[in-house]
Structures are given as structure tokens and as C-alpha cells.
Short mmCIF file of C-alpha atoms in Angstrom, two decimals:
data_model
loop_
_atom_site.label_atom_id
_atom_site.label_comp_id
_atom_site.label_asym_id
_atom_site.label_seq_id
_atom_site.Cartn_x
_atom_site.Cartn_y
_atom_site.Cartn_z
CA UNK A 1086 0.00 0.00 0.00
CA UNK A 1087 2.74 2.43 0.86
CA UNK A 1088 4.30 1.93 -2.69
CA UNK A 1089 0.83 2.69 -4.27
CA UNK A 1090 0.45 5.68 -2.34
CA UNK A 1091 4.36 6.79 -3.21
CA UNK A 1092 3.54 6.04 -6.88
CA UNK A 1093 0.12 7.88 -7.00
CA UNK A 1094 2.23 10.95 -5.22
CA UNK A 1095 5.24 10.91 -7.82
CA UNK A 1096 2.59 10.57 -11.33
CA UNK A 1097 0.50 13.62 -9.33
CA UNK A 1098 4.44 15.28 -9.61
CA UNK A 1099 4.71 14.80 -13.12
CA UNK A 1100 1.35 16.17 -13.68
CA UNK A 1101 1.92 19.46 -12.05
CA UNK A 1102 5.30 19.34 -13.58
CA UNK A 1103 4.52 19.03 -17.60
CA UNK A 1104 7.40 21.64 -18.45
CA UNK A 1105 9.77 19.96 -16.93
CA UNK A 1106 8.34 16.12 -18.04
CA UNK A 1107 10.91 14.67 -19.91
CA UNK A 1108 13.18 14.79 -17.00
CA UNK A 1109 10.97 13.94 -14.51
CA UNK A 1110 10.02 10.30 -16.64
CA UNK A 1111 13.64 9.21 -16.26
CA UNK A 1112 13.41 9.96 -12.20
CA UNK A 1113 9.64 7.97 -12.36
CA UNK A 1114 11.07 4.92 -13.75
CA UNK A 1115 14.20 4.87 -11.37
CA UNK A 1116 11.65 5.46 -8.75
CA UNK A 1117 9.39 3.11 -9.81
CA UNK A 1118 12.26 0.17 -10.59
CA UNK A 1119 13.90 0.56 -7.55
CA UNK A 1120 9.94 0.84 -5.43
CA UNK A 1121 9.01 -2.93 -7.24
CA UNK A 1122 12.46 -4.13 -6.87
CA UNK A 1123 12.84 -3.39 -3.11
CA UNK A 1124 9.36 -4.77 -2.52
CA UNK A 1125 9.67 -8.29 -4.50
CA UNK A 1126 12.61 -8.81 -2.10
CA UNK A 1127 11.23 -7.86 1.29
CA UNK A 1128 7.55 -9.73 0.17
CA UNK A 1129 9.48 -13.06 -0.51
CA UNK A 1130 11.52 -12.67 2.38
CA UNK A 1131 14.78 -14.10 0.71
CA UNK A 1132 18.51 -14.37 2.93
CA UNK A 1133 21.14 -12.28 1.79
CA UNK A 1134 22.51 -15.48 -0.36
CA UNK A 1135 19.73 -15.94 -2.16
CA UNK A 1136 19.25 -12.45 -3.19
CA UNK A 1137 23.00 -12.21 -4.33
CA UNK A 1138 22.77 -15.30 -6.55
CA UNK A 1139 20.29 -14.45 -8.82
CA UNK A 1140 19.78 -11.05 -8.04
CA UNK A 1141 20.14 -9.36 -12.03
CA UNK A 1142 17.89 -11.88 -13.13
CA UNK A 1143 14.87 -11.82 -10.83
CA UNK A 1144 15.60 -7.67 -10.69
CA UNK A 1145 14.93 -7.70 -14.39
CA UNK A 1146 12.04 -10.00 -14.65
CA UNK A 1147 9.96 -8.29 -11.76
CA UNK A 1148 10.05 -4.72 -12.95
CA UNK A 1149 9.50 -5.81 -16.76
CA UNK A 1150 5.96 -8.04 -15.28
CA UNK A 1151 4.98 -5.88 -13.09
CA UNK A 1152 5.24 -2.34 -15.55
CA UNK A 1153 3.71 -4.52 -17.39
CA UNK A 1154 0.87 -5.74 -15.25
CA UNK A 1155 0.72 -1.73 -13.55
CA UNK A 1156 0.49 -0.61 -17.23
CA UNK A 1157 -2.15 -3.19 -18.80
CA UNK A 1158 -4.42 -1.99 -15.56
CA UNK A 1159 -4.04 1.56 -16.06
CA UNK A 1160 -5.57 2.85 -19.37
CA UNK A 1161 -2.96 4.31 -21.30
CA UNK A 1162 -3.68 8.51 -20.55
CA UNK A 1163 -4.56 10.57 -23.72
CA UNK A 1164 -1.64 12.45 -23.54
CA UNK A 1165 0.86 9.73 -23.88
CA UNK A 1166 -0.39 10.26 -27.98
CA UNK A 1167 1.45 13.83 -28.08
CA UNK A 1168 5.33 12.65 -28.05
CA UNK A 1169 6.12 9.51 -29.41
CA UNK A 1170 8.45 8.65 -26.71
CA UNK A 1171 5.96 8.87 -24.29
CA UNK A 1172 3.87 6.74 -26.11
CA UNK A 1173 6.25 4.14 -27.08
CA UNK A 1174 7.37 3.11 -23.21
CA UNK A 1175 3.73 2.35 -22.96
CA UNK A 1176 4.05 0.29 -26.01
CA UNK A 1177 7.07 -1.01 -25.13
CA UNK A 1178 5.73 -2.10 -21.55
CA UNK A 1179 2.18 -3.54 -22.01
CA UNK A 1180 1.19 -6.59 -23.91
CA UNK A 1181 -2.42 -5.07 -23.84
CA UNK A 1182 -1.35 -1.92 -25.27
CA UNK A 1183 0.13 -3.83 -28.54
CA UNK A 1184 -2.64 -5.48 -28.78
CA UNK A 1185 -4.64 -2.49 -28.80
CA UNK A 1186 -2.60 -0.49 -31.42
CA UNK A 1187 -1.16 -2.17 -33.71
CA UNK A 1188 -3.27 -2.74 -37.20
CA UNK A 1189 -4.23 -6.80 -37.67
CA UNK A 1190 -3.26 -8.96 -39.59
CA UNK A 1191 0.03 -6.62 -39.60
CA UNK A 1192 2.19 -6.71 -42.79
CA UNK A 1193 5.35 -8.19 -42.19
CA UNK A 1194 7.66 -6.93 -45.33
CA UNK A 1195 10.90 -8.73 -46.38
CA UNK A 1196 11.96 -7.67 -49.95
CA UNK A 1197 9.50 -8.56 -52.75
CA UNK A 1198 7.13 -11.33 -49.89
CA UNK A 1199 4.89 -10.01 -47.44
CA UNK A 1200 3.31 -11.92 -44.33
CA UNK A 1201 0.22 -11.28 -42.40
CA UNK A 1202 0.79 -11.50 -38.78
CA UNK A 1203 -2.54 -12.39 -36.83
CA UNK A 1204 -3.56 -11.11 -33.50
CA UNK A 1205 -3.63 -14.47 -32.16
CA UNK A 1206 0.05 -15.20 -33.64
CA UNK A 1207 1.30 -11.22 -32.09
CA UNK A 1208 4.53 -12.59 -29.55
CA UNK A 1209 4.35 -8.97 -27.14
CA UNK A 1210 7.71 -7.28 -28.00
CA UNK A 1211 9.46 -5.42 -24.62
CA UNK A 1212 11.77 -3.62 -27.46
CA UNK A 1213 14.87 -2.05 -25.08
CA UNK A 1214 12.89 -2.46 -21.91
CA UNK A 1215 14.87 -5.38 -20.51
CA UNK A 1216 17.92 -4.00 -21.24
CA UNK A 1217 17.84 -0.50 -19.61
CA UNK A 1218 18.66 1.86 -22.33
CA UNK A 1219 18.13 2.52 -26.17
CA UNK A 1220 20.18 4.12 -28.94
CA UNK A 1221 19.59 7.39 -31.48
CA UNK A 1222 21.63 8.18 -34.15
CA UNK A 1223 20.63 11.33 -35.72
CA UNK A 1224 22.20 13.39 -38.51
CA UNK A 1225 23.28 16.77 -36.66
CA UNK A 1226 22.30 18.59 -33.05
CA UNK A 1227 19.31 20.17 -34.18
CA UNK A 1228 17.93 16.99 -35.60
CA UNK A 1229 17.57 16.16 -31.73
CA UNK A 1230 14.97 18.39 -31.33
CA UNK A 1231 12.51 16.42 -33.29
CA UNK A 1232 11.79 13.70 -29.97
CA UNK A 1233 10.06 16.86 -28.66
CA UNK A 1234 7.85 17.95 -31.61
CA UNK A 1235 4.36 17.01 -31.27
CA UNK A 1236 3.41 17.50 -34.89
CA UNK A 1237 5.16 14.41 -35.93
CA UNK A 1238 2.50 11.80 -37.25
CA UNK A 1239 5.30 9.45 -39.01
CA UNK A 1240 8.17 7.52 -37.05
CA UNK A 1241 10.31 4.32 -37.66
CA UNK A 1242 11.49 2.62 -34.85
CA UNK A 1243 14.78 0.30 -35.99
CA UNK A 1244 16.49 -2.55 -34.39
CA UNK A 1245 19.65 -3.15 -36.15
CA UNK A 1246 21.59 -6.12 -35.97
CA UNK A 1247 24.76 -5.55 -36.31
CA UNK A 1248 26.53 -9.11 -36.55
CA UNK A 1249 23.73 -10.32 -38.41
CA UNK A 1250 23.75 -7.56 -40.77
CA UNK A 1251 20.11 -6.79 -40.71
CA UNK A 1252 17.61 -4.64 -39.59
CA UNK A 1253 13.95 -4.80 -38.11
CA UNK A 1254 11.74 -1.56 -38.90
CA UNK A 1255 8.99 -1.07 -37.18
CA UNK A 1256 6.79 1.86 -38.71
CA UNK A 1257 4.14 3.80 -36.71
CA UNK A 1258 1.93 6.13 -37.67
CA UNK A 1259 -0.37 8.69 -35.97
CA UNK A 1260 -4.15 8.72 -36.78
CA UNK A 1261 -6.95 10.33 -35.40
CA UNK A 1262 -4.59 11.20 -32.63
CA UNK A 1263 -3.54 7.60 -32.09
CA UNK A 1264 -0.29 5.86 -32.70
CA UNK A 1265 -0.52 2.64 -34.49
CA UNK A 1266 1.97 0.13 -35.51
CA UNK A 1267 0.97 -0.09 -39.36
CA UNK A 1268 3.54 -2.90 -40.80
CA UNK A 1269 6.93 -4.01 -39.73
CA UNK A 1270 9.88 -4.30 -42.91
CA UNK A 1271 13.25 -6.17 -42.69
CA UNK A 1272 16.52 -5.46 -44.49
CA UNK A 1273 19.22 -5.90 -44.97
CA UNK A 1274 21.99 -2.90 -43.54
CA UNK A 1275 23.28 -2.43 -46.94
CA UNK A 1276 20.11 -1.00 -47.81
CA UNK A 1277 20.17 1.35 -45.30
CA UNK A 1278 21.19 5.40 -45.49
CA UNK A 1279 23.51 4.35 -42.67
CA UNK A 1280 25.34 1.77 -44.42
CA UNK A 1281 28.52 3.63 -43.82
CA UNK A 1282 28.43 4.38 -40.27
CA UNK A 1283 26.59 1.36 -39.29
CA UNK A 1284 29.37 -0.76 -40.97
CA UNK A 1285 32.40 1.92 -39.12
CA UNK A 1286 30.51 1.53 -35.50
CA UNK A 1287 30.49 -2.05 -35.50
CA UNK A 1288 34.36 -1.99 -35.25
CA UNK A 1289 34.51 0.71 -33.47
CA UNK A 1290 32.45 -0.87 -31.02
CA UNK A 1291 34.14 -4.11 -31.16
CA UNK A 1292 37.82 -3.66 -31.34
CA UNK A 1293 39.73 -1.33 -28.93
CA UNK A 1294 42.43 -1.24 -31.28
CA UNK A 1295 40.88 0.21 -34.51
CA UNK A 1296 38.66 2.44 -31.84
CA UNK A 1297 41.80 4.15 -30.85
CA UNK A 1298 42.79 4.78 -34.56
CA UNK A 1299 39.54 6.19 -35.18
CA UNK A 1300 39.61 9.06 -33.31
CA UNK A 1301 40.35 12.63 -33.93
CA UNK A 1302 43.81 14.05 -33.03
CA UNK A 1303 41.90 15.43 -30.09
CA UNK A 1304 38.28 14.80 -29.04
CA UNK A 1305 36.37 17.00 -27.54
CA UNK A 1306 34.98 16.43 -24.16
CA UNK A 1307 31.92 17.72 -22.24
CA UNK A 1308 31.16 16.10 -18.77
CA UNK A 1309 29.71 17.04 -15.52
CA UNK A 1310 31.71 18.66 -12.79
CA UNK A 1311 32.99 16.62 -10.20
CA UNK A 1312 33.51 19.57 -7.66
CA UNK A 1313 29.77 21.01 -8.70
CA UNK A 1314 26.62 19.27 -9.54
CA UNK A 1315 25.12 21.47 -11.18
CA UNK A 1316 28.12 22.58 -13.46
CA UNK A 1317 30.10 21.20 -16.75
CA UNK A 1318 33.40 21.13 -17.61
CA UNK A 1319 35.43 21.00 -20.67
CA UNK A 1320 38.39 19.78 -22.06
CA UNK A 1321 39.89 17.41 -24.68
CA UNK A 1322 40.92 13.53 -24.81
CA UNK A 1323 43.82 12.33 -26.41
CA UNK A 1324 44.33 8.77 -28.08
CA UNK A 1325 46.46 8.53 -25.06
CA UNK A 1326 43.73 9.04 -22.32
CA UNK A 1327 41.10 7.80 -23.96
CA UNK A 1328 40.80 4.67 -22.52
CA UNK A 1329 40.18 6.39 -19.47
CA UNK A 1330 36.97 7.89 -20.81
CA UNK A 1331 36.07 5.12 -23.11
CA UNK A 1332 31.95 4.68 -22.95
CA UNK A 1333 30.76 0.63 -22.47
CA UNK A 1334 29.60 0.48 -26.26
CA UNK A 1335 26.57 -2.02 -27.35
CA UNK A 1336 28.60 -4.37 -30.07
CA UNK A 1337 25.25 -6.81 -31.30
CA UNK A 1338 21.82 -5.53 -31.66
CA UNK A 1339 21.61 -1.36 -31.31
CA UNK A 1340 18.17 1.11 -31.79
CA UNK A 1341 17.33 3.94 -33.35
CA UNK A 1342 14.49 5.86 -33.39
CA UNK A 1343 13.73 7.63 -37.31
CA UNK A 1344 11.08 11.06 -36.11
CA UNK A 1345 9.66 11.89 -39.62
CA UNK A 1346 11.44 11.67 -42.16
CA UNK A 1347 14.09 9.32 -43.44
CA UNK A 1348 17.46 10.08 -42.68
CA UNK A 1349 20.44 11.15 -45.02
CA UNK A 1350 23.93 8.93 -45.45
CA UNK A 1351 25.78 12.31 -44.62
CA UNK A 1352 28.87 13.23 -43.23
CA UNK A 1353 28.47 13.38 -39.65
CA UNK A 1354 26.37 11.45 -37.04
CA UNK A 1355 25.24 12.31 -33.53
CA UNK A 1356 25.50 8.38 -31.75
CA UNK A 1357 23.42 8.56 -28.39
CA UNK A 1358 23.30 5.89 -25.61
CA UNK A 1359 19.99 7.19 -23.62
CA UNK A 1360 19.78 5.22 -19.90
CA UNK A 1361 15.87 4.33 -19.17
CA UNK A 1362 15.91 4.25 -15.35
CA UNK A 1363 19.07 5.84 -14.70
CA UNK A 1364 19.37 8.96 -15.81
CA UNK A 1365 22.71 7.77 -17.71
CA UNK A 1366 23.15 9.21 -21.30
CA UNK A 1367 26.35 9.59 -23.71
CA UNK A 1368 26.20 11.61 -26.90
CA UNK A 1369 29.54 10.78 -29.28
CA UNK A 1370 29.44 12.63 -32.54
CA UNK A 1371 31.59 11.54 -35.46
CA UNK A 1372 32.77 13.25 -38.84
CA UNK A 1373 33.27 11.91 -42.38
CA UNK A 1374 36.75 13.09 -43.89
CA UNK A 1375 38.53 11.44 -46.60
CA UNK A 1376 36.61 8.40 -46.58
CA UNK A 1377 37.29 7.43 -42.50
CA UNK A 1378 34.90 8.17 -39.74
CA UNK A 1379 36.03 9.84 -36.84
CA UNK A 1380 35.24 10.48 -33.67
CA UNK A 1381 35.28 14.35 -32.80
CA UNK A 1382 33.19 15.11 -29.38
CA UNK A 1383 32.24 13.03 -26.48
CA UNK A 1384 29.15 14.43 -24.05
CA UNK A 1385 28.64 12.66 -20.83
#
């Protein structure tokens, strides 16, 4: 009861906050994680040995069932329509939702066949739930801004597999105020405006060696302040202290989120690693030159 009273409190928060929501989601689902976790351990009363043993397991399955079951119970509020992120944890989250907005039977596109998925056949998708965080990749800074703009009716969510060299495309679509999963397409990453930078992060992701020959002579560095919270500092990393500052980089399957319309090839991508429940987020921007990819600026 005293978690259902805490959680009531914190959505009332976020009501009477809305300017400042999109930072007040990331402290709700700590809250909330760390709230189901704490109570799953006291209710089943487990020793300090049990808990320790299988602790990242169980952690993970109880707060993906029970957002799920908290989420399936709670009608999905009609503002959750306005931002696509907003809506897409509550996708993400509820079997019932899926159910509930995506278009049966749902076209399932691979090259010149097509499928028809039926809503009896639907297996519920948790996307990057389980895992904690997603992945953007956008084109320049300013494409950033799109998460935020509500007059977007069209977006492609993407999971790419890198080692198996393909991707999954999920495409929504907005109508009548109401996001909808209309079809999902596969592909292959050659076919993708990101063939180049996919192909360059998957090495630079996976071997130290050709990651410290990929960057710039000096990378730019923007991190928070250790002496200030509320304060950044600024400097530059060398090939020689990078390892220091090196960011944990996801080397199989990644995300990325397409707001509108499609993206160019380009010469420069923006390569963000966005915590859910944490708070945690790394921006790494990289430049085109002479045929190599580089990486230029590192935001923490």
C-alpha cells in the first residue's frame, strides 16, 4: 500500500510538472524500478545469499511483469499520444497496449514477400525495456529536437543487428490522434542510409584497437563537474587518455528511433546511448573526412 500511495504521489508530480516532463520520466522509472524491486525482495523474504545469486535476473524480470501488469491496468492517458516517446514506453511495456494499437493482420515486409501476422500469432515485443537503455543516431544537433515535436504523425522505430547484418523496422503512424503500428519491414543494412556508419561503429564498437585509430587528433569532451553538480566542464581527450573515458559500447543488436522523415547517409552522425531508469546518457558525434569516420566530441 505504501508503494501505491508513493507512486500515486510521484505521477500527481509529473502532472503538475509538464514543463519539466521529460526529465521527470527518467526519475519515475528509477523510482518506480527501484519501489518494485525493493518490494519483490522484502515480500518473498529471501537471505542475503539468495538475493545475491540471482539477483540481475529476478531484478529484471519483476520490474519488466509488473510495468507490465501496472500498465495493462491503467488505461494508457490521452496524452501519452502527443510525443512519441511517451507513447512508445507504454508500447514497449504492455502486452495489452500492442494489442490495442497495432493494425491486424500486420504486414510483415521482407523484400519482394509479405506476411500477415494475426492477433492471435502477435509474440508482445518489450523492445529495449529489458535491457535499460536505447540508442539514437541522428544526422546533426538540431535533428535532436525532433523527440520533442508534437506534430510528428510518421516515425520508424529500428532494431539493427549488427553481426547479423540486418535490420527490423517497425513503422508507426499517428491517426486520429492515435499511434498505431501499421507494418513491420526487414533489411538488410546495406540498404540502409547508414550503411557507412553502421558498418564503421560495428568496429569501433568491437575492437579497442581500430577504436583508438579512429579518433580525432583530439576529441572533444563535455562532462559534468565533479567539484559542482550542477556545473560542466570542458576539455579534450587524447588517443592517449582515452581509454580512461572510453563509454561501455553495445557491439550486437543497437536502436534507433527515425522522427519523420528518413534520414540522409551524410557526413556526420550524432550516436546517443539514452539510460531508461538511470538517468545515464552519452552523446559521441563523429565526422566523415577522406573516406574514415572519426570520432570528434564526447558528451557525458
Amino acid at each position: 500500500m505504501m508503494i501505491d500511495k508513493l507512486f500515486c504521489n510521484f505521477a500527481a508530480i509529473l502532472r503538475e510538472n509538464s514543463d519539466c516532463k521529460h526529465k521527470m520520466k527518467r526519475l519515475f522509472w528509477a523510482f518506480l524500478a527501484t519501489m518494485l524491486i525493493l518490494s519483490a525482495c522484502t515480500g518473498n523474504r529471501q537471505t542475503t545469499e539468495d538475493v545475491t545469486a540471482d539477483s540481475t535476473g529476478v531484478a529484471d524480470t519483476v520490474v519488466t511483469d509488473t510495468l507490465e501488469e501496472l500498465i495493462a491496468e491503467t488505461p494508457m492517458p490521452s496524452a501519452a499520444d502527443e510525443l512519441f516517446d511517451d507513447f512508445i514506453f507504454n508500447f514497449a511495456a504492455s502486452k495489452t497496449v500492442q494489442l490495442q494499437r497495432i493494425q491486424f493482420p500486420l504486414p510483415v515486409i521482407k523484400g519482394e514477400t509479405q506476411e500477415l501476422v494475426q492477433k492471435n500469432a502477435w509474440t508482445v515485443d518489450h523492445f529495449f525495456m529489458q535491457q535499460g537503455y536505447y540508442t539514437l543516431i541522428f544526422d546533426n544537433e538540431k535533428q535532436k529536437e525532433l523527440c520533442n515535436d508534437t506534430s510528428i504523425n510518421h516515425v520508424v522505430v529500428e532494431k539493427i543487428y549488427l553481426n547479423k547484418k540486418f535490420i527490423r523496422q517497425y513503422d508507426f503512424q499517428r491517426e486520429k490522434g492515435l499511434w498505431m503500428l501499421k507494418q513491420v519491414r526487414l533489411t538488410d543494412i546495406e540498404h540502409s542510409p547508414n550503411t557507412s556508419f553502421l558498418t564503421f561503429y560495428h568496429e569501433f564498437a568491437s575492437d579497442s584497437l581500430f577504436q583508438a585509430q579512429s579518433l580525432n587528433t583530439t576529441v572533444d569532451f563535455v562532462g559534468p563537474d565533479p567539484d559542482d553538480d550542477f556545473a560542466q566542464m570542458q576539455g579534450v581527450i587524447t588517443p592517449e587518455t582515452w581509454p580512461a573515458f572510453a563509454p561501455e559500447l553495445p557491439t550486437d543488436m543497437i536502436y534507433n528511433i527515425i522522427y519523420g522523415n528518413e534520414r540522409s547517409e551524410g557526413n556526420q552522425k550524432v550516436f546517443v546511448i539514452r539510460g531508461i531508469a538511470n538517468g545515464f546518457e552519452v552523446e559521441l558525434t563523429f565526422k566523415l573526412s577522406g573516406g574514415k569516420w572519426r570520432l570528434m566530441k564526447m558528451v557525458t
